[in-house]
Amino acid sequence: MRWLCALLLVWLALPVLAQQPSALARIDAERSSLVAEGRDRGKPRPMELRLVLDQPVPYRVYFLDGPPRLVADFREIDFSGADAAALSGRELVPALRWGRFRPGWSRLVMELPGPYALRAAVQGPAQGGGAAVVLRIEPVGQDEFAPRDNALSALWDLPAPAAVAPVPRRSAERVLRVAIDPGHGGHDPGAQVGAIYEAAVMLGFARELTEVLSRAGFEVVATRSDDSFVPLERRMTLARAGKADLFISLHADALPAGEAAGLSIYTWNPQADDRATRDLAMRHDRSDLVAGLDLAGTDDQIADVLMDLARTETQPRSEAFAKFAVSELNRAGIVMHRRPVRGAAFSVLKSPDIPSVLIELGFLTDAGDRANLFDPEWRSRTAQAIARAVGLWAQDDAARAALSRK
């Protein structure tokens, strides 16, 4: 019950602002302080953290464990020029640091000498002008300590990870499931050339490819089946929920005329450094920015390492499918980019547990590619070639999985 009251206090402390301030709030470090109550007897004591700002800001407070620490997020404080080590009372806690941690948000992390609970969180006028955020915390027993369950999720505003069993490698007996992801949609139409919208063209091709794959005996998981907006991370969640064995994202982008033409296939590569690829990555990932979702910084170093370890298995499988697809598209006479298989840091390719590729069917800025995308015969040949590649890849993947189990 106490932690519910504490959360209520934090909620009530969020100021309702009629409009955003014209400049970032700044901290007055000389008027800010950390104070402990009572005599120092070698045990944790109640403490009060007071931060004096030149204007009020929305904020939130929570606790993490391992080690115990208080986290306060602010939207947004300019901490530049203010040294956390010089804060009055800093020596009362093992560590205290602050700074900007992503666009629009600043963070203060205060390591604690033991488990604590929030007893009051108040923001009001400060003597001498400005606003003061006052956080009062008291030591509690371990049974009363209420940290967030998952530190990584809390620190990066991500949903708590679901307790699910690892997805087993597909057996040769189970029908292969393919996630088909037509790019963009809803308020993000993607590339536009005249009255042609990438989102609509890709949705149409996705339906044709779905029909071909279904006739070939595969099951299809669609990330979107109409002109609706689906966030990038949600697309992978839908594929994972559908137990997809392979993820194929479909795009037909736009680059300056003459800069790119032909079909190309991308696999995950965060080190891709050619300008055209970087431009495409920004264009593909802009859809979540349009919706007000900023995916920047959603992985920290630990998450990166864990996902890189998982990709040691899935990345070669993604690359293997790309090779099968290029071979079958060549056989079908589909004109491809001079470098048909490339790497890029597209967000929809980040999944560490599902082999994933992104197929640029062509570029709307190229007249030849536009003609192909509206040619029923070309679309049919392309869909058939992709379906054959899926079948060949599935056989090869199952055989490799059987060998690895021996």
PDB file of C-alpha atoms in Angstrom, residues 183-190 199-200 224 226-230 235 290:
ATOM      1  CA  GLY A 183       6.443  -1.114 -45.383  1.00  0.00           C
ATOM      2  CA  HIS A 184       4.916   2.109 -44.044  1.00  0.00           C
ATOM      3  CA  GLY A 185       1.115   2.625 -43.903  1.00  0.00           C
ATOM      4  CA  GLY A 186      -1.462   4.902 -42.342  1.00  0.00           C
ATOM      5  CA  HIS A 187      -0.205   8.426 -41.747  1.00  0.00           C
ATOM      6  CA  ASP A 188       3.211   7.425 -43.134  1.00  0.00           C
ATOM      7  CA  PRO A 189       2.701   6.722 -46.867  1.00  0.00           C
ATOM      8  CA  GLY A 190       6.414   6.141 -47.475  1.00  0.00           C
ATOM      9  CA  ALA A 199       2.655   2.041 -48.707  1.00  0.00           C
ATOM     10  CA  ALA A 200      -0.193   1.268 -51.116  1.00  0.00           C
ATOM     11  CA  ARG A 224      -0.511  -5.198 -41.667  1.00  0.00           C
ATOM     12  CA  ASP A 226      -4.780  -2.617 -44.625  1.00  0.00           C
ATOM     13  CA  ASP A 227      -3.645   0.996 -44.818  1.00  0.00           C
ATOM     14  CA  SER A 228      -2.903   1.319 -41.118  1.00  0.00           C
ATOM     15  CA  PHE A 229       0.172   2.503 -39.250  1.00  0.00           C
ATOM     16  CA  VAL A 230       2.181  -0.181 -37.429  1.00  0.00           C
ATOM     17  CA  ARG A 235       5.997  -5.376 -36.626  1.00  0.00           C
ATOM     18  CA  VAL A 290       6.149  10.604 -37.396  1.00  0.00           C
TER      19      VAL A 290
END
